[in-house]
PDB file of C-alpha atoms in Angstrom:
ATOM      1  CA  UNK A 177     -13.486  50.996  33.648  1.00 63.00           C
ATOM      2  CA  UNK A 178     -12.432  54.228  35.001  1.00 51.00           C
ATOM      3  CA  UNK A 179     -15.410  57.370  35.594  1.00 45.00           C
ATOM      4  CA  UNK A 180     -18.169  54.695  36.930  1.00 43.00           C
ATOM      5  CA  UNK A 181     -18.590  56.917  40.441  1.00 44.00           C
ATOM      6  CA  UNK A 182     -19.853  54.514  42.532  1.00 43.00           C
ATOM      7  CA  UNK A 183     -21.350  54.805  45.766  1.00 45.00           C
ATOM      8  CA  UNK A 184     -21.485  52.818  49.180  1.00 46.00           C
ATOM      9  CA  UNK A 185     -24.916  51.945  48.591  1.00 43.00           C
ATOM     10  CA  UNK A 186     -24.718  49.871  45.648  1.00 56.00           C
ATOM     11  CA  UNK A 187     -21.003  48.277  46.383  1.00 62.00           C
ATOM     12  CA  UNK A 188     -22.309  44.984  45.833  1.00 66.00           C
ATOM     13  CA  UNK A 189     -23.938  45.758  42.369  1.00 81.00           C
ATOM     14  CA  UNK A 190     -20.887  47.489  41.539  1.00 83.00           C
ATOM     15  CA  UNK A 191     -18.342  45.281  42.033  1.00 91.00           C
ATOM     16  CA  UNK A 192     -20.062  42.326  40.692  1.00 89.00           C
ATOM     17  CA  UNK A 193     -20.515  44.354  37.373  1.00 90.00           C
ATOM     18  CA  UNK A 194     -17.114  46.242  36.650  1.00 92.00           C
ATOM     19  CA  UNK A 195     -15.670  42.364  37.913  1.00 94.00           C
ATOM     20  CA  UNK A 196     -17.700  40.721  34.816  1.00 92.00           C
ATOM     21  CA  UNK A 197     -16.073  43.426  32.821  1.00 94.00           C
ATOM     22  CA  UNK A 198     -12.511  42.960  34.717  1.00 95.00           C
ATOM     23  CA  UNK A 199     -12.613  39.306  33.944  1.00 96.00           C
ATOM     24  CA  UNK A 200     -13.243  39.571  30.428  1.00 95.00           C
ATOM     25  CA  UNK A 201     -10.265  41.537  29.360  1.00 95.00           C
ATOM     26  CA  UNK A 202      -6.800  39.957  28.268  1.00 95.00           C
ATOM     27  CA  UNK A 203      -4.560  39.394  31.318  1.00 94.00           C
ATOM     28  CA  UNK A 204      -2.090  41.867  29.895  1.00 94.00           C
ATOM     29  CA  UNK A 205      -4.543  44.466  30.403  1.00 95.00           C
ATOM     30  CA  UNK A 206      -6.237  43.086  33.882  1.00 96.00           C
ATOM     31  CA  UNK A 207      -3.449  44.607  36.478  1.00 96.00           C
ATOM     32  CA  UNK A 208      -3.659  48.279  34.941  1.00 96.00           C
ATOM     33  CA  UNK A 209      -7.729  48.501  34.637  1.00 96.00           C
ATOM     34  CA  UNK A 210      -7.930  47.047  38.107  1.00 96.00           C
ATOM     35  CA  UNK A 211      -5.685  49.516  39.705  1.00 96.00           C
ATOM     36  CA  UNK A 212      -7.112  52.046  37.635  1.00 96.00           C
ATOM     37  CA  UNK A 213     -10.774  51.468  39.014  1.00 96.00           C
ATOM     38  CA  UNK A 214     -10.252  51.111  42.287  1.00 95.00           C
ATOM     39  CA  UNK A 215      -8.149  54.732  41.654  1.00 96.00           C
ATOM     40  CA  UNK A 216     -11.288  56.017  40.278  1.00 95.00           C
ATOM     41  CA  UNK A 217     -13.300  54.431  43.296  1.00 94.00           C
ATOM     42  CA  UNK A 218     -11.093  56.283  45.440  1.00 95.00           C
ATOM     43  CA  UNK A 219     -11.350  59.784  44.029  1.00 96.00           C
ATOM     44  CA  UNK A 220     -15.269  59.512  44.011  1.00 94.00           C
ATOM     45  CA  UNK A 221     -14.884  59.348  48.260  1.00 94.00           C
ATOM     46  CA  UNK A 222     -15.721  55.685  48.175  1.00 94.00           C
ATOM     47  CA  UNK A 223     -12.537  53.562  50.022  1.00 94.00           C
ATOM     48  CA  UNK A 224     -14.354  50.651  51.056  1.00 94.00           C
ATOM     49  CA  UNK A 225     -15.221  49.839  47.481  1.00 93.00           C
ATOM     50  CA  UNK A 226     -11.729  50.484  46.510  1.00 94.00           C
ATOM     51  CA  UNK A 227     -10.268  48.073  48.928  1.00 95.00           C
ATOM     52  CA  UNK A 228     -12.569  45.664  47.409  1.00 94.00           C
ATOM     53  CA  UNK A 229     -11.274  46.122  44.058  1.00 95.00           C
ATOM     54  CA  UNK A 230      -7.678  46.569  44.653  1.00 96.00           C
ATOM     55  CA  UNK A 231      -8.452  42.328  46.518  1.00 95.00           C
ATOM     56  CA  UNK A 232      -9.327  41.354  43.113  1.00 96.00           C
ATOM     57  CA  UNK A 233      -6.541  38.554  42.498  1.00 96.00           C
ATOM     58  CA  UNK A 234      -5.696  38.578  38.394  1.00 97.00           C
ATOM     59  CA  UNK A 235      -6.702  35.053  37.415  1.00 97.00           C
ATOM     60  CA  UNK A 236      -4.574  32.504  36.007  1.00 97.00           C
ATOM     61  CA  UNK A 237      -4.237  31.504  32.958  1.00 97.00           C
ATOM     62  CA  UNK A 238      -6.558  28.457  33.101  1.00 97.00           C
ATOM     63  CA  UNK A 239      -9.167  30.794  34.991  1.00 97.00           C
ATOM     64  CA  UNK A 240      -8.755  33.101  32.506  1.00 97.00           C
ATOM     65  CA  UNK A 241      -9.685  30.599  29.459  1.00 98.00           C
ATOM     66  CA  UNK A 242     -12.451  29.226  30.870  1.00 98.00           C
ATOM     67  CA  UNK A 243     -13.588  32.894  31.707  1.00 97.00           C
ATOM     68  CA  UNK A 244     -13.273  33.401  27.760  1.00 97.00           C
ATOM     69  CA  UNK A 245     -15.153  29.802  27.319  1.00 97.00           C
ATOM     70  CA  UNK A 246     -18.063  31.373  29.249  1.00 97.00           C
ATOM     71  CA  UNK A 247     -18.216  34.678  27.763  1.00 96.00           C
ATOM     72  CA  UNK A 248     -17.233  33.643  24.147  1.00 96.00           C
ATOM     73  CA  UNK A 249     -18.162  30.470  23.800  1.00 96.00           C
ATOM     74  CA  UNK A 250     -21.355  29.722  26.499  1.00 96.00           C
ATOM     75  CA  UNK A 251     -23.710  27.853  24.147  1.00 96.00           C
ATOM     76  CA  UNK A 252     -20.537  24.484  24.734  1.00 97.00           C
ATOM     77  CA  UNK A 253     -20.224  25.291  28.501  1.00 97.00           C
ATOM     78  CA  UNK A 254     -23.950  25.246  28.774  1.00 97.00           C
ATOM     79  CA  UNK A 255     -23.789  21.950  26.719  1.00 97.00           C
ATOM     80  CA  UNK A 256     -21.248  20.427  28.984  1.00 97.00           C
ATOM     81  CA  UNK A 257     -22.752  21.378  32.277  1.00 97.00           C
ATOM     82  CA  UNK A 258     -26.570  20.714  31.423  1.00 97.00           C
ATOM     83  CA  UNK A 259     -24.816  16.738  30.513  1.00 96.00           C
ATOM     84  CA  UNK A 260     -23.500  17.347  34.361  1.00 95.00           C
ATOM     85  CA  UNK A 261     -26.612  18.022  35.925  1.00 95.00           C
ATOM     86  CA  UNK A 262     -28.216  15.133  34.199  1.00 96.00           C
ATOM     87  CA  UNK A 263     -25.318  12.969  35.158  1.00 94.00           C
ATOM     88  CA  UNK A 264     -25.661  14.229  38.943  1.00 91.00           C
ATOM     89  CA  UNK A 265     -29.220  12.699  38.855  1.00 94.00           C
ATOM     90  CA  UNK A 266     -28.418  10.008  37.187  1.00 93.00           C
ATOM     91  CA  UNK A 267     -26.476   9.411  40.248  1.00 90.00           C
ATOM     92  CA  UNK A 268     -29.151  10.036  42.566  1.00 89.00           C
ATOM     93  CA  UNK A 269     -31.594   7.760  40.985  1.00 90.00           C
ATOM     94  CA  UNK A 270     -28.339   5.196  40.884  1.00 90.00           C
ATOM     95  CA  UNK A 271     -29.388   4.720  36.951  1.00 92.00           C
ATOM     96  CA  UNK A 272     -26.383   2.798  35.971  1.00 92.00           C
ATOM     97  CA  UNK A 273     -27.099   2.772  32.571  1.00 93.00           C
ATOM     98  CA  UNK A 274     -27.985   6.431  31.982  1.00 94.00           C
ATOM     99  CA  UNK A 275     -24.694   6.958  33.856  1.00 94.00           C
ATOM    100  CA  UNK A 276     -22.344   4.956  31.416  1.00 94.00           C
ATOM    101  CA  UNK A 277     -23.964   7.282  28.997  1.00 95.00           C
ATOM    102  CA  UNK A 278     -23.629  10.229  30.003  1.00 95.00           C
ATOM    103  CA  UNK A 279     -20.398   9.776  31.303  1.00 95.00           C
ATOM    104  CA  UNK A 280     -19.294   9.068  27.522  1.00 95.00           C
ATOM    105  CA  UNK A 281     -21.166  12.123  26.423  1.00 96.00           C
ATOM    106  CA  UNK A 282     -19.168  14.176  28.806  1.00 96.00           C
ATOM    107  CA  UNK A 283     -15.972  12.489  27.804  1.00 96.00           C
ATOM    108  CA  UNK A 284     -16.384  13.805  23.972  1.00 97.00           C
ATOM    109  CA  UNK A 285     -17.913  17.054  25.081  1.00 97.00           C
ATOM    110  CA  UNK A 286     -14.662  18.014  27.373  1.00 96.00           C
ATOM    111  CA  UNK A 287     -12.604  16.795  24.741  1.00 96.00           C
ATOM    112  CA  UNK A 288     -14.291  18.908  21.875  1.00 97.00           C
ATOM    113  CA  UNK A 289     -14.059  21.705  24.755  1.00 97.00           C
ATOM    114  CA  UNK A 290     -10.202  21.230  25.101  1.00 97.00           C
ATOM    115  CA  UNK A 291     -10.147  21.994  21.194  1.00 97.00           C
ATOM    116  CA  UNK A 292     -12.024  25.053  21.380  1.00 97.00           C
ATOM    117  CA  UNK A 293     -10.026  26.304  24.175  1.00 97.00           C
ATOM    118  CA  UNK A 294      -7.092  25.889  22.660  1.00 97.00           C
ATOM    119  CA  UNK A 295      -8.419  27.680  19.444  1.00 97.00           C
ATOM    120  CA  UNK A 296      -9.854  30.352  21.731  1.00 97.00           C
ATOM    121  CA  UNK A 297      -6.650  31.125  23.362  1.00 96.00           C
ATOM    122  CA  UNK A 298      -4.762  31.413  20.258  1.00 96.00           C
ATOM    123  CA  UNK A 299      -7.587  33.860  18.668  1.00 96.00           C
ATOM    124  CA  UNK A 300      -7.312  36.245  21.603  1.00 95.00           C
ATOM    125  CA  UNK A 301      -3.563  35.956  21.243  1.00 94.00           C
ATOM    126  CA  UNK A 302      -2.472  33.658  24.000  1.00 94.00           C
ATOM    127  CA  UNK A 303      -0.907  30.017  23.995  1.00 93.00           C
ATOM    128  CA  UNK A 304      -2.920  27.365  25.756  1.00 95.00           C
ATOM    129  CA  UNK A 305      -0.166  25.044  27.436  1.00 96.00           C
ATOM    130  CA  UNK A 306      -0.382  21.667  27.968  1.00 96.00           C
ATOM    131  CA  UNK A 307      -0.628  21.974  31.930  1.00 96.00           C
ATOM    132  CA  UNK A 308      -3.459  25.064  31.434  1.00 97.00           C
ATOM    133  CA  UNK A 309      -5.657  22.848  29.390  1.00 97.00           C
ATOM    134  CA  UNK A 310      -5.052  19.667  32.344  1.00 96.00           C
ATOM    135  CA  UNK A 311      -6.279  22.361  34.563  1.00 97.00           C
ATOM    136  CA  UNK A 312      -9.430  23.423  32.358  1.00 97.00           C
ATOM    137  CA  UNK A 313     -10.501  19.820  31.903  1.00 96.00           C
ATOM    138  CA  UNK A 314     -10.208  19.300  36.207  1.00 96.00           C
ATOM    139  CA  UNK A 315     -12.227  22.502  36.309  1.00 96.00           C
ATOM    140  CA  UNK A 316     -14.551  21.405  33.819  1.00 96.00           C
ATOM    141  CA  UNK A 317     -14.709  17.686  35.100  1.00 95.00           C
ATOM    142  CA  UNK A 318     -15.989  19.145  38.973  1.00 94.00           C
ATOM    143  CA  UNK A 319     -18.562  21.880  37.322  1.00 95.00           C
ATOM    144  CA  UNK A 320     -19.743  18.606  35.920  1.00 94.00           C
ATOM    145  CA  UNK A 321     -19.558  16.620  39.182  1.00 92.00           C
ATOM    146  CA  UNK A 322     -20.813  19.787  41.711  1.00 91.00           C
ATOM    147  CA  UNK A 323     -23.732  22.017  41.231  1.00 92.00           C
ATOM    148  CA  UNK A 324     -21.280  24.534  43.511  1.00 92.00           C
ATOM    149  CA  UNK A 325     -18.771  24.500  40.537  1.00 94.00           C
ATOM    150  CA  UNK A 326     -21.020  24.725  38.609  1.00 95.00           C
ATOM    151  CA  UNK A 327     -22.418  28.016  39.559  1.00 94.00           C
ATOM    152  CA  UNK A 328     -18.373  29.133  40.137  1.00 95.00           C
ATOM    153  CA  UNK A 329     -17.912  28.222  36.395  1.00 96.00           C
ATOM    154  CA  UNK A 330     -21.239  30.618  34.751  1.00 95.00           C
ATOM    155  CA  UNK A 331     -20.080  33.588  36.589  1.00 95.00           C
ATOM    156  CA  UNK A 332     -17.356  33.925  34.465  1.00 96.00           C
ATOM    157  CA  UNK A 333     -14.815  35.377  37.588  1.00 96.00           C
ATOM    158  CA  UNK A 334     -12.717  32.540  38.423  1.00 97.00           C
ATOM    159  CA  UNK A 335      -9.738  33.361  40.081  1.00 97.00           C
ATOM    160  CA  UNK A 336      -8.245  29.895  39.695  1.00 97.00           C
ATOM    161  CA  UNK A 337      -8.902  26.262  38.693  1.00 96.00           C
ATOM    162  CA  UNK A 338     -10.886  24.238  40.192  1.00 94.00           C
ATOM    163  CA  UNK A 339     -10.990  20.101  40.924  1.00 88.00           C
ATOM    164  CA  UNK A 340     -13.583  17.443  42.163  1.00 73.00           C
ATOM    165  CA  UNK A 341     -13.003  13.567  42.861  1.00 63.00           C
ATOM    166  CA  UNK A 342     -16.543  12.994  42.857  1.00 55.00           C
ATOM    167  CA  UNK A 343     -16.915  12.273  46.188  1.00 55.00           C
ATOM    168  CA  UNK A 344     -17.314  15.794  47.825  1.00 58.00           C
ATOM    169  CA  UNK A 345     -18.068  19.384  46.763  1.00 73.00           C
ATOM    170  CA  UNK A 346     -15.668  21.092  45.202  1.00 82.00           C
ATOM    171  CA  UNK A 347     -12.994  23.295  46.686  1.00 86.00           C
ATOM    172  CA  UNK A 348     -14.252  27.011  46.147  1.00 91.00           C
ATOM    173  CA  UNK A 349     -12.333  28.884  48.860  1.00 90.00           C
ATOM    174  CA  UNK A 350     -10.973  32.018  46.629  1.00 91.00           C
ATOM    175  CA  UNK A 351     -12.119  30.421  43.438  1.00 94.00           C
ATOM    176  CA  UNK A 352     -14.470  33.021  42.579  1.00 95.00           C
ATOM    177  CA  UNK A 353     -13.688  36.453  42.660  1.00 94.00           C
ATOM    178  CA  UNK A 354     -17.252  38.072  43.567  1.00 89.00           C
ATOM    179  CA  UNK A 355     -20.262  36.220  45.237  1.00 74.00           C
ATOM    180  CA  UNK A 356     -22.741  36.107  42.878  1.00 57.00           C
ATOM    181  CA  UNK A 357     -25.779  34.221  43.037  1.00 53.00           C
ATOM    182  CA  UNK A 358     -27.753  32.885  40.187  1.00 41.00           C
ATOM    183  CA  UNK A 359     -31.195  32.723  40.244  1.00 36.00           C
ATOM    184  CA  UNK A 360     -32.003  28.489  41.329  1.00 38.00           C
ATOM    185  CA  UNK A 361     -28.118  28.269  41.799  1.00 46.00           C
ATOM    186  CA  UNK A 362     -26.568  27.899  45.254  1.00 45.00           C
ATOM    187  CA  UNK A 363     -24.488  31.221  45.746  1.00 51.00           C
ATOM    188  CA  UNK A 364     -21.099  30.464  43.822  1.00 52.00           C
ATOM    189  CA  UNK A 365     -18.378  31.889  46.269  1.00 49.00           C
ATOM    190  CA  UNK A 366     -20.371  31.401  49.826  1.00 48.00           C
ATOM    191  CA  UNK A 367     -19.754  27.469  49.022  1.00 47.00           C
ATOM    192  CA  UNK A 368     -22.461  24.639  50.266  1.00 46.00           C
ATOM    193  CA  UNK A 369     -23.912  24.527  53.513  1.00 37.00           C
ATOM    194  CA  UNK A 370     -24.102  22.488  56.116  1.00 34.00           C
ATOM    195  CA  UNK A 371     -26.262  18.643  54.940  1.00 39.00           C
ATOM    196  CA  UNK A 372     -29.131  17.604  56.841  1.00 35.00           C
ATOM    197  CA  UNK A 373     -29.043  14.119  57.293  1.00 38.00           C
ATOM    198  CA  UNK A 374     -31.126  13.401  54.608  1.00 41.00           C
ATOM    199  CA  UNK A 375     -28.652  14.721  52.626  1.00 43.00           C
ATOM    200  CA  UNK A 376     -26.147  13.021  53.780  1.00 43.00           C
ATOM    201  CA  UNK A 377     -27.503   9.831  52.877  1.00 52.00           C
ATOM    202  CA  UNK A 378     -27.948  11.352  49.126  1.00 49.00           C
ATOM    203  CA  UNK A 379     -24.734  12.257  48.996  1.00 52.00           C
ATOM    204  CA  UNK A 380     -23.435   8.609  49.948  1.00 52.00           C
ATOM    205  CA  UNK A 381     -25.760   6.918  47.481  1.00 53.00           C
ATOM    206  CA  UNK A 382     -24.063   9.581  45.424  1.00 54.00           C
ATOM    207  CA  UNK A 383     -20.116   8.619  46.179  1.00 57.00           C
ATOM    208  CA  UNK A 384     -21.269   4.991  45.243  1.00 57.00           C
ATOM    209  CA  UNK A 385     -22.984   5.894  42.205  1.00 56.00           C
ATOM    210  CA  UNK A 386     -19.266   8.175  41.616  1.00 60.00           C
ATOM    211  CA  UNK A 387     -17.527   5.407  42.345  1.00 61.00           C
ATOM    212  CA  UNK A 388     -19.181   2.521  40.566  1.00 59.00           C
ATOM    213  CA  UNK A 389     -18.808   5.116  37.087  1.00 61.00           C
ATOM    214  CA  UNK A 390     -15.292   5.539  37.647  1.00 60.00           C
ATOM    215  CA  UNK A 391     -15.081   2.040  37.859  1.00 64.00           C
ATOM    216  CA  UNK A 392     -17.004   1.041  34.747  1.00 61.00           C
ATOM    217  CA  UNK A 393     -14.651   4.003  33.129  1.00 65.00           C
ATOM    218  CA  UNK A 394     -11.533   2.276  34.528  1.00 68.00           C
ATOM    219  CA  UNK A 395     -13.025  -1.100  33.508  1.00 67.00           C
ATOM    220  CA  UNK A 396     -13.423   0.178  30.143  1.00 66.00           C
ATOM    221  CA  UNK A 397     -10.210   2.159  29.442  1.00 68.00           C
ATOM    222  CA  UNK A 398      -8.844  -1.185  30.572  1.00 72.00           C
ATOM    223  CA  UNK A 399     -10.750  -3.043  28.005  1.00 69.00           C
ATOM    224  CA  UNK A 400      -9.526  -0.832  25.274  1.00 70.00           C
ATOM    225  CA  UNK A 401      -5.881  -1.447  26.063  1.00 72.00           C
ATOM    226  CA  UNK A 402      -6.025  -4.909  26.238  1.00 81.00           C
ATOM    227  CA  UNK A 403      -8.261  -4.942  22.658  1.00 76.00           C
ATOM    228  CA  UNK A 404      -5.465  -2.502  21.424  1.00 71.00           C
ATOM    229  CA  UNK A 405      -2.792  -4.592  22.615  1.00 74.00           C
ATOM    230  CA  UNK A 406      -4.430  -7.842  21.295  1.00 72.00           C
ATOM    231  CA  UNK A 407      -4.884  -6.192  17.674  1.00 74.00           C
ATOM    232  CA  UNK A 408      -1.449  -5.542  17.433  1.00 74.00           C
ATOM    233  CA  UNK A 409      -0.324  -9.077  18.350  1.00 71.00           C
ATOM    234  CA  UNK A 410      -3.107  -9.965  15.483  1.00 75.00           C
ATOM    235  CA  UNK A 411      -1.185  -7.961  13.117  1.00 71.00           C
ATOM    236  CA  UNK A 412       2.136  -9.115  14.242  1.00 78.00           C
ATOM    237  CA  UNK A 413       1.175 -12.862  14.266  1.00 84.00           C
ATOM    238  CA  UNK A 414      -0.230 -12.278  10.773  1.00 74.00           C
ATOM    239  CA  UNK A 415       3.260 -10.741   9.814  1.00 82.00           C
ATOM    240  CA  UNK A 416       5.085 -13.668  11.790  1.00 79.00           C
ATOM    241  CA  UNK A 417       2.808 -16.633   9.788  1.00 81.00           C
ATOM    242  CA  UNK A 418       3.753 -15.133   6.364  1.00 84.00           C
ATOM    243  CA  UNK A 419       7.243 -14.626   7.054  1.00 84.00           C
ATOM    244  CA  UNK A 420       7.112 -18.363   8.284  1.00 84.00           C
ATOM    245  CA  UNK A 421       5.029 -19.400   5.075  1.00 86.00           C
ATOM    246  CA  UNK A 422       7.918 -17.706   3.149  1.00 83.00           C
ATOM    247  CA  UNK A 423      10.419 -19.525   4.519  1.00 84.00           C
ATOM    248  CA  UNK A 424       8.772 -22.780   4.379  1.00 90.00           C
ATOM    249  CA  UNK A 425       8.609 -22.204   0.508  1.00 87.00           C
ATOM    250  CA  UNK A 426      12.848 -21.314   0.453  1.00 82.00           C
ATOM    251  CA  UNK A 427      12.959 -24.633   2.608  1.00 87.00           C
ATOM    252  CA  UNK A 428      11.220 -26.736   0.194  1.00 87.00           C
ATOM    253  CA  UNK A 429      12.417 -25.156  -2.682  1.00 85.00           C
ATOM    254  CA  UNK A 430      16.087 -25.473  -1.628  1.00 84.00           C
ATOM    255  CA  UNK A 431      15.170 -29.128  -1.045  1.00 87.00           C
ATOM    256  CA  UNK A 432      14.560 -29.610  -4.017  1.00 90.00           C
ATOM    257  CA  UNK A 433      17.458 -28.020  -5.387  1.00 86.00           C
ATOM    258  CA  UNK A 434      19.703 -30.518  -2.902  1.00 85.00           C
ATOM    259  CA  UNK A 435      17.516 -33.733  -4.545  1.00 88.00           C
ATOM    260  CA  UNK A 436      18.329 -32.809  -7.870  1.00 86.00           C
ATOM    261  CA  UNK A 437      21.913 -32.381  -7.144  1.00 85.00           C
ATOM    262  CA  UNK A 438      22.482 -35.406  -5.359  1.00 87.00           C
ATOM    263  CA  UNK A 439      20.836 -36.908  -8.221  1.00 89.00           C
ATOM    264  CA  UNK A 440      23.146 -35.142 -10.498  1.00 85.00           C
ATOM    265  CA  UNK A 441      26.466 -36.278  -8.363  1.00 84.00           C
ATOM    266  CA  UNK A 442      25.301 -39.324  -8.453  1.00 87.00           C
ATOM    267  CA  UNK A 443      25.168 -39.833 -12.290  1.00 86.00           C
ATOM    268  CA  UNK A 444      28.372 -38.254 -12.304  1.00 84.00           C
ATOM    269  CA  UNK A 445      29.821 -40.477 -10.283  1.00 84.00           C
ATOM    270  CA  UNK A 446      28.663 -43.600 -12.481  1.00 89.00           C
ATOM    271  CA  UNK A 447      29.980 -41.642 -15.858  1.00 86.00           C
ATOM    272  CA  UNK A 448      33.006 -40.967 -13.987  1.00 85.00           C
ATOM    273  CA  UNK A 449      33.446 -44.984 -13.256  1.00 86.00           C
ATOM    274  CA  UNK A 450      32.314 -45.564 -16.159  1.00 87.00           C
ATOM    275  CA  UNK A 451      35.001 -43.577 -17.507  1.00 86.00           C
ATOM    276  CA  UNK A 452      37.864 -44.919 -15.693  1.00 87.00           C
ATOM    277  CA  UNK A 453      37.123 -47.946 -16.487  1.00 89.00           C
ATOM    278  CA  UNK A 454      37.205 -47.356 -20.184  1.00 89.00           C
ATOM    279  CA  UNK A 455      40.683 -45.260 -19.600  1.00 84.00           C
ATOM    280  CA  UNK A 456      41.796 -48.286 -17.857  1.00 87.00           C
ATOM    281  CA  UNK A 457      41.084 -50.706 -20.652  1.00 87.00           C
ATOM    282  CA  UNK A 458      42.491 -48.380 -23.380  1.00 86.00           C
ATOM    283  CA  UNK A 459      45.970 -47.776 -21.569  1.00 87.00           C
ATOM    284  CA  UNK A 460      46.197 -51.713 -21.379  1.00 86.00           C
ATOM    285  CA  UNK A 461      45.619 -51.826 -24.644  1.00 85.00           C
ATOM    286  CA  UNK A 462      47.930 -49.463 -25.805  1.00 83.00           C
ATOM    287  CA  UNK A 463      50.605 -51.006 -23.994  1.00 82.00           C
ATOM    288  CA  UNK A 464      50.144 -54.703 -25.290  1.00 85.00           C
ATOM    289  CA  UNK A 465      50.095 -52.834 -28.668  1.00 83.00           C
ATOM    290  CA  UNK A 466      53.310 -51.321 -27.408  1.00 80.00           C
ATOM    291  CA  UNK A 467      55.509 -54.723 -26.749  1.00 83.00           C
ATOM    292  CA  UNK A 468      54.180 -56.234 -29.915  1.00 83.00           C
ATOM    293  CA  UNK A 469      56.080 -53.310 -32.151  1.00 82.00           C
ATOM    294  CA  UNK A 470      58.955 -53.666 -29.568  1.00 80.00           C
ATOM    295  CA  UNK A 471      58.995 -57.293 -30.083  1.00 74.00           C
ATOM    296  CA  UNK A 472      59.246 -57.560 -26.241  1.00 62.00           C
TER     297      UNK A 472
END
């Protein structure tokens, strides 16, 4: 990035460009070409510009991916965020239904995103933590919810993450690292103006709108876990009722078993009178048979 020789005229121009460039390159390499511009600013007379450059803040590592989702993989962002501007007048119109839908569609979309970014990391040779890709989806969930992130998210220079709880603009102080202004965007980094009071009641219809999705989201998350929870005691009653079946069968059968030898111990028990009576009778006669040879 070095050799550009920039003047004071076009500052703005240049800074916005050789930042695209800075925020494109692996953070290993983003202290060293920084310094090394601004170094090369310097020598070419121009301080101001140098001072700007040497501000830059490196980005963290969630910045940094979704930098790398915007300049790698746009055609998804622009997915995502064209669902979030049809979701923010969904909101406006209050269209419930077109809300519950496109709040679904978003749901897969940042999920498929999460994927990719996690893919992307690991192709430009960096590990996409658990707590970077959190902050990607916040980011991703307010570019969704705020036209203002929205903007801060295509310019590919953010400096950090950002987050939205759909009932405000987003918090953009610092987030972007050069104001850059899209044509029919609102400037990313100068951050929303002051509403009329027009727009204030907008943005109220809006927060109810917000709020009545979240709800329905809650309400159906909810809904899931309970029809989770109930298919599991489905499976484990069905478990339970042939368990019980099977011991209803050892029941009977042993039953059974019992009858037949109670009937057996009782037959024995006749053949055994039966016997001692016929022991009795033959020891009586063997005595008597006994005196008579005796003569007693």
């Amino acid at each position: 990035m070095t050799g550009s020789g920039h003047t004071k005229t076009d500052d703005g121009g240049a800074l916005a460009v050789g930042a695209g460039r800075l925020y494109g390159l692996p953070p290993s390499e983003f202290t060293v070409q920084r310094n090394a511009w601004a170094g090369d600013a310097r020598a070419n007379g121009n301080a101001e510009l140098a001072g700007k450059i040497r501000a830059l803040p490196k980005p963290s590592t969630a910045a940094w991916l979704l930098n790398m989702l915007v300049i790698h993989r746009r055609a998804e962002i622009d997915g995502l965020l064209e669902v979030g501007v049809e979701l923010r007048q969904a909101q406006a119109d209050l269209d419930q239904g077109t809300m519950r839908r496109l709040s679904k569609e978003r749901r897969v979309l940042l999920a498929a995103l999460l994927t990719t970014g996690r893919g992307l990391a690991s192709e430009l040779g960096q590990r996409a933590s658990a707590a970077v890709l959190e902050d990607v989806e916040e980011t991703l969930r307010a570019a969704t919810s705020d036209a203002w992130a929205t903007a801060a998210v295509r310019t590919g220079m953010l400096t950090r993450a950002l987050s939205a709880d759909g009932w405000g603009a987003a918090d953009l102080s610092g987030a972007v690292a050069v104001p850059v202004s899209h044509a029919g965007q609102p400037d990313a980094a100068a951050g929303p103006t002051v509403p009329l009071p027009a727009d204030k009641t907008r943005a109220a219809a809006q927060r109810k709108a917000a709020l009545a999705v979240k709800s329905a989201d809650e309400a159906e998350a909810a809904l899931a876990g309970i029809r989770d929870r109930a298919a599991g005691l489905a499976l484990e009653r069905s478990a339970l009722a042939a368990r019980l079946t099977e011991l209803q069968n050892l029941v009977a059968e042993a039953a059974r078993d019992l009858a037949a030898a109670d009937r057996e111990a009782a037959g024995l028990s006749r053949e055994e009178e039966a016997a001692a009576r016929t022991a009795a009778s033959a020891r009586s006669a063997a005595d008597r048979a006994g005196a008579r040879l005796t003569g007693r």
